[in-house]
Short mmCIF file of C-alpha atoms and ligand atoms in Angstrom, two decimals:
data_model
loop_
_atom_site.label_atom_id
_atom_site.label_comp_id
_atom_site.label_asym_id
_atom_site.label_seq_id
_atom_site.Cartn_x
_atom_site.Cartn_y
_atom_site.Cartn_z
CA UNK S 1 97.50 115.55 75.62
CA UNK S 2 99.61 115.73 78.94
CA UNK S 3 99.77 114.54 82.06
CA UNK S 4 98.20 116.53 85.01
CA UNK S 5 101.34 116.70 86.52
CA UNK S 6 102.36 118.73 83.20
CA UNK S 7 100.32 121.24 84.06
CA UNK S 8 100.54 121.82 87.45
CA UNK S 9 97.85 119.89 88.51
CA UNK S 10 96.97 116.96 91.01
CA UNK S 11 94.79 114.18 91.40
CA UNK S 12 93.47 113.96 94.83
CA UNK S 13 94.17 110.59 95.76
CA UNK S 14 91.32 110.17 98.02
CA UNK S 15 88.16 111.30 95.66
CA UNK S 16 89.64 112.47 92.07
CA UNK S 17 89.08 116.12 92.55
CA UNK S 18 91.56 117.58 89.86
CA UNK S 19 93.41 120.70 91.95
CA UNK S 20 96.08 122.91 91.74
CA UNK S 21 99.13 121.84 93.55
CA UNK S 22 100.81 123.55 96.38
CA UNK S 23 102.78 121.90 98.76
CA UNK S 24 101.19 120.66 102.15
CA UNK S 25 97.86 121.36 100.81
CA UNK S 26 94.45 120.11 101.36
CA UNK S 27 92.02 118.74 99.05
CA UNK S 28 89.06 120.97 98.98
CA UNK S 29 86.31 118.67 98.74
CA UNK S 30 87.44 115.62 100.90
CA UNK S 31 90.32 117.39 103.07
CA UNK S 32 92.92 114.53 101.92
CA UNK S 33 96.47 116.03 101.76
CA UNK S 34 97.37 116.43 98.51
CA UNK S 35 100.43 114.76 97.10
CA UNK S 36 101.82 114.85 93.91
CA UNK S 37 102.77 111.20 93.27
CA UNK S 38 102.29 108.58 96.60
CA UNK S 39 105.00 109.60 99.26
CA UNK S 40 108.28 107.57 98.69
CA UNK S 41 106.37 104.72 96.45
CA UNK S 42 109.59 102.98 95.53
CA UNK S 43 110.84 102.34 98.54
CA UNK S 44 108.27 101.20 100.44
CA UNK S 45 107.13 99.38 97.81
CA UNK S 46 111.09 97.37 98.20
CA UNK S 47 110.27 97.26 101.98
CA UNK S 48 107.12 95.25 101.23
CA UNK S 49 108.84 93.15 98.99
CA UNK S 50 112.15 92.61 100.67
CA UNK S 51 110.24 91.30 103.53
CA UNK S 52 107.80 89.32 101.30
CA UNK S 53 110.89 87.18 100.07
CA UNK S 54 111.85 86.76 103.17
CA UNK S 55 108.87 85.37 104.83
CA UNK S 56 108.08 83.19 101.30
CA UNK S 57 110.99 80.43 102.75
CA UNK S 58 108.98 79.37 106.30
CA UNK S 59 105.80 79.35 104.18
CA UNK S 60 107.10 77.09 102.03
CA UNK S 61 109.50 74.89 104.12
CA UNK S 62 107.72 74.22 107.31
CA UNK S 63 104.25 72.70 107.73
CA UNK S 64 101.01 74.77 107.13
CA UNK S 65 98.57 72.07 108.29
CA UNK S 66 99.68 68.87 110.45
CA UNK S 67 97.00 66.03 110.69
CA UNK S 68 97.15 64.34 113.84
CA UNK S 69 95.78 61.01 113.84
CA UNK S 70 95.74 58.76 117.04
CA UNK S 71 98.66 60.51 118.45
CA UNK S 72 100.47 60.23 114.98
CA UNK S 73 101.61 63.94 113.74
CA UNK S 74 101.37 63.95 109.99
CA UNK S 75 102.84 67.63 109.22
CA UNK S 76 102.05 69.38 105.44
CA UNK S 77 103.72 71.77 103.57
CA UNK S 78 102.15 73.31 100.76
CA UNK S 79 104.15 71.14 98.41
CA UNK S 80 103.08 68.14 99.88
CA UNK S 81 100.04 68.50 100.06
CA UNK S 82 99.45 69.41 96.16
CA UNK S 83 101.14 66.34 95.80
CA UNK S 84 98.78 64.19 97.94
CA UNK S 85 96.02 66.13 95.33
CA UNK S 86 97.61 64.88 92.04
CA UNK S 87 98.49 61.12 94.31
CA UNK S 88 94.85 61.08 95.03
CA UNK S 89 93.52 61.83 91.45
CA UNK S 90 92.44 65.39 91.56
CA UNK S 91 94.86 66.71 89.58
CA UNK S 92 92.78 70.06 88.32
CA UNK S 93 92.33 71.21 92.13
CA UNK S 94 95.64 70.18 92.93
CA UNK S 95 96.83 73.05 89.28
CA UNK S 96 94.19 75.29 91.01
CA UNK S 97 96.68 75.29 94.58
CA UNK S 98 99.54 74.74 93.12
CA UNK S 99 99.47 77.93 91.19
CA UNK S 100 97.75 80.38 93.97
CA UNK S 101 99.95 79.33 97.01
CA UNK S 102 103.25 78.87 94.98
CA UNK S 103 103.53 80.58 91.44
CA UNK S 104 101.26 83.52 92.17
CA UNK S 105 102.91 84.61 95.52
CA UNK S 106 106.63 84.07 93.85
CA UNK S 107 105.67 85.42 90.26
CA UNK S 108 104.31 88.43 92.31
CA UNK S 109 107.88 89.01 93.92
CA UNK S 110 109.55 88.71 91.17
CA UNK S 111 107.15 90.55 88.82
CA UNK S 112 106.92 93.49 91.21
CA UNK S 113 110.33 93.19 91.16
CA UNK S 114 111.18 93.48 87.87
CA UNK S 115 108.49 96.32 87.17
CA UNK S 116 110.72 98.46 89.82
CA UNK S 117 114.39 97.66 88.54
CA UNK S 118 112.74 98.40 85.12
CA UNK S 119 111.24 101.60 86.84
CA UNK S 120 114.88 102.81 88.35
CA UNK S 121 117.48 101.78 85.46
CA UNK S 122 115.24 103.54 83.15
CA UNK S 123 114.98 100.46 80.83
CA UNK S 124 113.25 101.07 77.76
CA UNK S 125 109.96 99.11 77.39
CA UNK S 126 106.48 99.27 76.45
CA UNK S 127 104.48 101.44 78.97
CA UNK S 128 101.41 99.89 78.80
CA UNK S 129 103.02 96.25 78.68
CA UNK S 130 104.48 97.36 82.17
CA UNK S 131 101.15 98.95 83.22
CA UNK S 132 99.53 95.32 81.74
CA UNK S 133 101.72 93.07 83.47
CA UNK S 134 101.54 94.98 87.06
CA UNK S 135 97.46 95.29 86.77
CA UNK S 136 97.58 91.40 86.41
CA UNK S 137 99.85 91.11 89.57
CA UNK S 138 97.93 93.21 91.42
CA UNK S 139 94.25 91.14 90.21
CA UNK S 140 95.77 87.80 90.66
CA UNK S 141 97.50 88.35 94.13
CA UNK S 142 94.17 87.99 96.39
CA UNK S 143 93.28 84.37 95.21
CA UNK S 144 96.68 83.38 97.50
CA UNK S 145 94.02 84.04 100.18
CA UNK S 146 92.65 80.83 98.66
CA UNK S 147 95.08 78.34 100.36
CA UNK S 148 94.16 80.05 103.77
CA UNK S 149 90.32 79.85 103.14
CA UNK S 150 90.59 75.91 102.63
CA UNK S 151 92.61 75.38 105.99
CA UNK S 152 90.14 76.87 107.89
CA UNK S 153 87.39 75.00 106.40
CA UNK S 154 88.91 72.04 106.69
CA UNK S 155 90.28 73.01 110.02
CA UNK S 156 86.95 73.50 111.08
CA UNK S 157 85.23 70.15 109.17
CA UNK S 158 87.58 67.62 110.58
CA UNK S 159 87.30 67.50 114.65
CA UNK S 160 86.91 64.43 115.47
CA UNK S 161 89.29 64.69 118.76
CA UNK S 162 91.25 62.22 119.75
CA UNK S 163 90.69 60.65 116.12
CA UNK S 164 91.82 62.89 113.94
CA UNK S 165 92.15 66.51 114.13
CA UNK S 166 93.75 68.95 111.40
CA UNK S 167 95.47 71.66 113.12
CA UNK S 168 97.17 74.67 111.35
CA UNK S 169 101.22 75.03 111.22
CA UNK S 170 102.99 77.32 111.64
CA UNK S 171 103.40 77.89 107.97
CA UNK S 172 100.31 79.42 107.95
CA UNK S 173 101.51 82.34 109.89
CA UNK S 174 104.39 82.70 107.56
CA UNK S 175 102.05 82.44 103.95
CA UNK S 176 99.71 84.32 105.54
CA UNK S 177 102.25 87.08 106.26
CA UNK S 178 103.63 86.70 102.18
CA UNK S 179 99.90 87.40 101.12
CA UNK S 180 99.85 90.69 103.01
CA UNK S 181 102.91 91.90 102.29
CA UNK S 182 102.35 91.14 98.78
CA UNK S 183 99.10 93.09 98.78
CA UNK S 184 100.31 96.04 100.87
CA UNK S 185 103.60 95.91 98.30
CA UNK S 186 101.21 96.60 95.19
CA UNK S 187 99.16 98.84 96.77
CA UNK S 188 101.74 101.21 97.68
CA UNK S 189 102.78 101.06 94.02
CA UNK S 190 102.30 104.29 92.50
CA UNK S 191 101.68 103.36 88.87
CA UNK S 192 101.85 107.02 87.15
CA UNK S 193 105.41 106.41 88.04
CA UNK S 194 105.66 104.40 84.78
CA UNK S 195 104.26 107.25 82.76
CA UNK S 196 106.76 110.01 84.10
CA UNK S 197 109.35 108.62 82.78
CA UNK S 198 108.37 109.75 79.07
CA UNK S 199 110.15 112.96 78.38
CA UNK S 200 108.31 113.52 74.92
CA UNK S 201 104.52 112.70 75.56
CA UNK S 202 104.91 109.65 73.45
CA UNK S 203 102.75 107.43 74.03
CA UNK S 204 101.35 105.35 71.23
CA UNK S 205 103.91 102.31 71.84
CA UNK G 1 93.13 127.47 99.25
CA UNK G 2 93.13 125.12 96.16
CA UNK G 3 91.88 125.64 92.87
CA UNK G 4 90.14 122.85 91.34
CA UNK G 5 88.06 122.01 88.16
CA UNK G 6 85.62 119.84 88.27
CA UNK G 7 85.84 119.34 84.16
CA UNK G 8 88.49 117.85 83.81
CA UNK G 9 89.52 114.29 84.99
CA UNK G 10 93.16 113.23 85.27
CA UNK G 11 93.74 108.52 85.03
CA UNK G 12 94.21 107.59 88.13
CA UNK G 13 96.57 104.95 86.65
CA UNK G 14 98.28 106.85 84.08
CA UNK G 15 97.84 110.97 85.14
CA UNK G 16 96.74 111.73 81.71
CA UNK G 17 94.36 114.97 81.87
CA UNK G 18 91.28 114.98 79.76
CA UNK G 19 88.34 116.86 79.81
CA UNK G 20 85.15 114.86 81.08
CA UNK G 21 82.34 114.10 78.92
CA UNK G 22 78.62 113.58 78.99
CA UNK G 23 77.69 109.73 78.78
CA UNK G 24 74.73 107.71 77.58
CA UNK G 25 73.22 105.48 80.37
CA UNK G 26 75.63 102.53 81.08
CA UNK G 27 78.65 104.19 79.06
CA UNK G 28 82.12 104.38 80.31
CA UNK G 29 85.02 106.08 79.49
CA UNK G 30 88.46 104.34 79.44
CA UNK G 31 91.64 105.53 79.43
CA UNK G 32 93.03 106.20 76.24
CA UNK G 33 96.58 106.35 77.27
CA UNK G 34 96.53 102.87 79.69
CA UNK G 35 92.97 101.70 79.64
CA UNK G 36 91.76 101.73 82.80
CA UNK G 37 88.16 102.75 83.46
CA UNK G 38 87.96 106.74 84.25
CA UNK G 39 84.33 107.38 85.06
CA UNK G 40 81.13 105.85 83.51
CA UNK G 41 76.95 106.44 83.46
CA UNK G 42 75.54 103.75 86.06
CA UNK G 43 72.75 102.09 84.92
CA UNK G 44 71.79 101.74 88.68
CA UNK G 45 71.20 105.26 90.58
CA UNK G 46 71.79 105.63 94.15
CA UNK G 47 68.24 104.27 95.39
CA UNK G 48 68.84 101.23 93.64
CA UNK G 49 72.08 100.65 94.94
CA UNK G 50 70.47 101.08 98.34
CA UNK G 51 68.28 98.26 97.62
CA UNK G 52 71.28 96.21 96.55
CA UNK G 53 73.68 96.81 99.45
CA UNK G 54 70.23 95.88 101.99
CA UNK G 55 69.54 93.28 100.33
CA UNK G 56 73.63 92.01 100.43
CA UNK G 57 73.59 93.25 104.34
CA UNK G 58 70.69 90.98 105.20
CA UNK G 59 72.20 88.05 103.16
CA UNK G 60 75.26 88.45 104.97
CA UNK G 61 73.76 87.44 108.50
CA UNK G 62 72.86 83.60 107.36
CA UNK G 63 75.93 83.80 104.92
CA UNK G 64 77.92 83.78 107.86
CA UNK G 65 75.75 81.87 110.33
CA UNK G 66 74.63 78.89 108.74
CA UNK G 67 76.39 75.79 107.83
CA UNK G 68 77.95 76.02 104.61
CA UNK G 69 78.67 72.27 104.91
CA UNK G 70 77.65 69.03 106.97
CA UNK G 71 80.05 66.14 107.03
CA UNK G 72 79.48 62.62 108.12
CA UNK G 73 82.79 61.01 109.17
CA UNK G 74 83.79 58.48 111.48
CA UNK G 75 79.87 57.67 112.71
CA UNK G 76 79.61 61.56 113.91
CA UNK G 77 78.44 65.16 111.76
CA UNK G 78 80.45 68.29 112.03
CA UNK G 79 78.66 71.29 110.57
CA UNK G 80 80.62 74.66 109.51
CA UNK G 81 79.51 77.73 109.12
CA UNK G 82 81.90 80.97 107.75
CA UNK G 83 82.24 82.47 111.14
CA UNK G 84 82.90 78.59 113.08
CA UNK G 85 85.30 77.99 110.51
CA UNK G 86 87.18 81.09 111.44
CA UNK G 87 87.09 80.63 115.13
CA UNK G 88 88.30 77.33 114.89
CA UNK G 89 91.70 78.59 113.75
CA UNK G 90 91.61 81.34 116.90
CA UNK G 91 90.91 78.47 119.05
CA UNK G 92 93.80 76.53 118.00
CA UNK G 93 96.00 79.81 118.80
CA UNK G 94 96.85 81.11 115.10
CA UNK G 95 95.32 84.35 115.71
CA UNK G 96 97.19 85.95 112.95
CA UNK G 97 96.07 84.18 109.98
CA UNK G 98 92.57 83.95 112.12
CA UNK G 99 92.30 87.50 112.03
CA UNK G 100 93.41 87.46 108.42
CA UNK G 101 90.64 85.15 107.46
CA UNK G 102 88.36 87.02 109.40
CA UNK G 103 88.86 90.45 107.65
CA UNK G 104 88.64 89.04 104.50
CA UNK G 105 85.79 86.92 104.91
CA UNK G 106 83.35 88.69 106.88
CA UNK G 107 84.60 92.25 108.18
CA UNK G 108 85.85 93.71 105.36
CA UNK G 109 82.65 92.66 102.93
CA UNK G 110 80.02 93.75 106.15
CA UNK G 111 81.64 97.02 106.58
CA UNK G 112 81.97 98.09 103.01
CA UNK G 113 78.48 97.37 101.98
CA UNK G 114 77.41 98.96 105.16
CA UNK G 115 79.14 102.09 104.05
CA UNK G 116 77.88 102.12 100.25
CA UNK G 117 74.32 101.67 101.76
CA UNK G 118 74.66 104.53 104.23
CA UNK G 119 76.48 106.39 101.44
CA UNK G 120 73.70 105.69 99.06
CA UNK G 121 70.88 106.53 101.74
CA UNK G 122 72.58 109.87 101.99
CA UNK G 123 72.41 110.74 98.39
CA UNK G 124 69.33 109.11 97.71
CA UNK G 125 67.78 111.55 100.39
CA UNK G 126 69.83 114.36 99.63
CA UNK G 127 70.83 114.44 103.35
CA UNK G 128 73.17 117.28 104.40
CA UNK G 129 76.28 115.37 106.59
CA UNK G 130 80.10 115.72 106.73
CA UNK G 131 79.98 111.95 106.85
CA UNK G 132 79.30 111.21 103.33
CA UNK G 133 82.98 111.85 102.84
CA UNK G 134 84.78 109.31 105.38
CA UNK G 135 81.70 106.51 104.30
CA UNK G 136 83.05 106.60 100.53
CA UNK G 137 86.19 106.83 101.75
CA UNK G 138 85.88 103.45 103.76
CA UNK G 139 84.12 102.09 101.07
CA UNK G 140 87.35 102.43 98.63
CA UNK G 141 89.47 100.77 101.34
CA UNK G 142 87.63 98.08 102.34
CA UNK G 143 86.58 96.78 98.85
CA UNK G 144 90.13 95.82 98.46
CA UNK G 145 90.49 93.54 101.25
CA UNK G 146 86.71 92.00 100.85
CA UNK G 147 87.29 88.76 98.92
CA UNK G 148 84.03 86.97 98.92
CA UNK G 149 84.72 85.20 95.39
CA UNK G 150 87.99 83.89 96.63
CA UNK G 151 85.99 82.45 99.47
CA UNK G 152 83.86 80.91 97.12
CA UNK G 153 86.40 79.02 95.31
CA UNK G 154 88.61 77.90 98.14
CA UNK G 155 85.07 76.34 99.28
CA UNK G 156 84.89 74.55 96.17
CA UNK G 157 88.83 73.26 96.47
CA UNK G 158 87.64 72.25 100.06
CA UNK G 159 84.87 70.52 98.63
CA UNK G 160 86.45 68.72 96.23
CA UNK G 161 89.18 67.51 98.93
CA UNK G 162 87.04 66.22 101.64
CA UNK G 163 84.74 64.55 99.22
CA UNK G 164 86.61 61.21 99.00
CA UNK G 165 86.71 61.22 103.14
CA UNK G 166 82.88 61.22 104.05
CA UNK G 167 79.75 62.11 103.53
CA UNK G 168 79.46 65.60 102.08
CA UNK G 169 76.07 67.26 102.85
CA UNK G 170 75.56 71.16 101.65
CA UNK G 171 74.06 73.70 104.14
CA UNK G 172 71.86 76.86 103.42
CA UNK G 173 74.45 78.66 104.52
CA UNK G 174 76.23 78.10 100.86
CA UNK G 175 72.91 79.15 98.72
CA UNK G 176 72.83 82.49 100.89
CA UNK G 177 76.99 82.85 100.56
CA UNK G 178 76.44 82.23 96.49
CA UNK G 179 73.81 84.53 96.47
CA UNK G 180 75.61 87.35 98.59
CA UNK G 181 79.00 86.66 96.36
CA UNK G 182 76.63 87.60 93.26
CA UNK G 183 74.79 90.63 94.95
CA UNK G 184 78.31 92.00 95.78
CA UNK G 185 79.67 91.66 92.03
CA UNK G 186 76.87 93.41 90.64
CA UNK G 187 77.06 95.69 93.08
CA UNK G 188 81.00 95.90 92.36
CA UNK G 189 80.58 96.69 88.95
CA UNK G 190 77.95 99.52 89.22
CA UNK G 191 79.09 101.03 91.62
CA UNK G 192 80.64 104.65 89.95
CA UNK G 193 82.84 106.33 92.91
CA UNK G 194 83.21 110.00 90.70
CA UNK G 195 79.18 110.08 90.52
CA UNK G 196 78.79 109.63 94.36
CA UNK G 197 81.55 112.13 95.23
CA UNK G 198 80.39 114.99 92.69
CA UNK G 199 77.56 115.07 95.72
CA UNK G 200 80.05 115.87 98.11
CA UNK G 201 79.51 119.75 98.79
CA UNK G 202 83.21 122.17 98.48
CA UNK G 203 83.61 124.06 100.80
CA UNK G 204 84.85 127.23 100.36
CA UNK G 205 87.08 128.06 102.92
CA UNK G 206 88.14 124.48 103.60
ZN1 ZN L 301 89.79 114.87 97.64
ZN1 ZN L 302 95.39 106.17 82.13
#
């Protein structure tokens, strides 16, 4: 068994046609230009990243809701906020935000990070591990949408003017940002990079 | 002009090339190299999945419209529906994350099922029209970004947060949002991409 690559052939990224490759060709069913492997992967895939890290400090540091109460600002950061859950006795929920607006947007970082080091040193490891582990990053990145999702619902619940009003901060912008990048990051991840790196077609490990 | 073969199949994940075979209704065939699904035998054909999507687009309307929630707070209600809870944020200026939110939520969901059912019209009625290709094209796209069981959970989180404050009271907007969340899975995991595009025509001269 080979890889389509092996024999001169391509994938059409667009609707699976197999082809034969030329350069700057089209795809004959779906008129997709026809790459070999997704144009510079690697480095946009850094670019996403890079950026990701960046924009993971603001989310995290500066307030993503403030409750304002009678004139009183009462500004929440992620962190505080899962530990107002756990102070207030709901410590499953409190797991449930904890790990989709912290772990999962910095294990995704680092994850996608590693896979791509791992990718460019050549390291020796497991293909399908590597293929396991970034299918799992890639699955488990949308539910950081989930921190969003509650802000606006609870945005949008408590209005009660002059009262008390839940506005978001401008963390939001900044986690919001991390989420995207993170999905645009793995997207742009061409996986069959992983598998061209075996010289000898094996591939039972 | 490229040659192709319609035969064979290469992973999408992994490139490795096999040779496609036949499959028994509701088969599929995985990957043996890293596997990930390559193709499979849908139990539900193209008029079905017509029915599904319709169904799913006319859900969507209330999904969206009604109150998912009521809340009794402070001696006054505040009802939220999906799309309220979205404009809320624009109001308050984060049109970023509101745009975000809104995407995920409500465009990206209404415009993929919109193209599967046009997509599936077309096949079902064997209609001639260079526009099956961009519709299962969008489809692909936007099913990526359309996170209706995400939604669904962060509603629960929600729930579970303002439940200590006040008076929780559940809207019809939440039965139609649970139902259109289900519709979409099923129609998520019977939906088979290769069998829709093997109706795309070749064209010879391209
Ligand atoms: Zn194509
Ligand atoms: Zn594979």
């Amino acid at each position: 068994m080979q890889s389509a690559k092996d024999a001169g052939l391509v994938r059409c990224g667009e609707c699976a046609l197999v082809c034969s490759f030329q350069e700057n060709s089209q795809c004959p069913r779906c008129n997709a230009t026809l790459t070999m492997r997704q144009t510079n992967s690697l480095q946009k895939t850094w670019a996403y990243l890079i950026t990701a890290c960046i924009f993971i400090f603001p989310a995290n540091f500066m307030p993503i809701t403030i409750l304002i109460s009678q004139g009183n600002e009462t500004p929440d950061t992620i962190m505080s906020g899962v530990i107002a859950l756990i102070n207030s006795g709901s410590a499953g929920i409190a797991i449930i935000v904890f790990v989709a607006s912290i772990v999962v947007p910095i294990a995704k970082i680092l994850g996608m990070g590693f896979i791509l080091l791992s990718l460019q040193l050549q390291l020796s490891m497991s293909h399908k591990m590597r293929f396991i582990m970034f299918k799992f990053i890639d699955w488990v990145g949308r539910w950081s949408m989930l921190d969003l999702f509650v802000i606006s619902i609870m945005v949008a619940v408590i209005d009660k003017g002059q009262l008390l009003v839940i506005v978001p901060g401008p963390g939001a912008t900044a986690f919001a940002s991390v989420v995207v990048l993170t999905l645009l990051a793995a997207k742009s991840f061409d996986t069959r990079l992983m598998w061209d790196l075996e010289k000898d077609n094996d591939w039972t490990n | 002009m490229n040659k192709y073969n319609e035969t064979l199949i290469a992973c999408e994940h992994c490139d490795l090339l096999q040779v496609k075979q036949p499959l028994q209704l509701g088969q599929i065939a995985t990957c043996p190299r890293c596997g990930s699904r390559l193709y499979f035998n849908s139990i539900c054909s193209p008029m079905s999945m017509l029915a599904l999507t319709l169904t799913a687009l006319i859900l969507l309307l209330p999904a969206n419209l009604y109150p998912l929630l009521s809340m009794t707070m402070i001696g006054s209600t505040e009802t939220a529906s999906l799309l309220q809870a979205t404009l809320k944020i624009f109001h308050e200026g984060n049109y970023f994350v509101a745009l975000l939110i809104f995407i995920c939520s409500t465009i990206a969901p209404f415009l993929m099922l919109l193209s599967l059912c046009c997509a599936s019209f077309i096949i079902s009625f064997n209609i001639q029209t260079q526009w099956l290709k961009k519709l299962l094209k969008w489809t692909d796209f936007l099913t990526h970004w359309s996170m209706l069981e995400v939604y669904l959970v962060s509603f629960l989180v929600a729930l579970i947060k303002l439940v200590d404050l006040a008076d929780i009271e559940l809207g019809v907007g939440l039965v139609c949002f649970s139902l259109l969340m289900i519709i979409n899975s099923l129609i998520l995991s019977f939906f088979d991409a290769s069998s829709y595009w093997q109706k795309v025509p070749i064209d010879a001269i391209s």
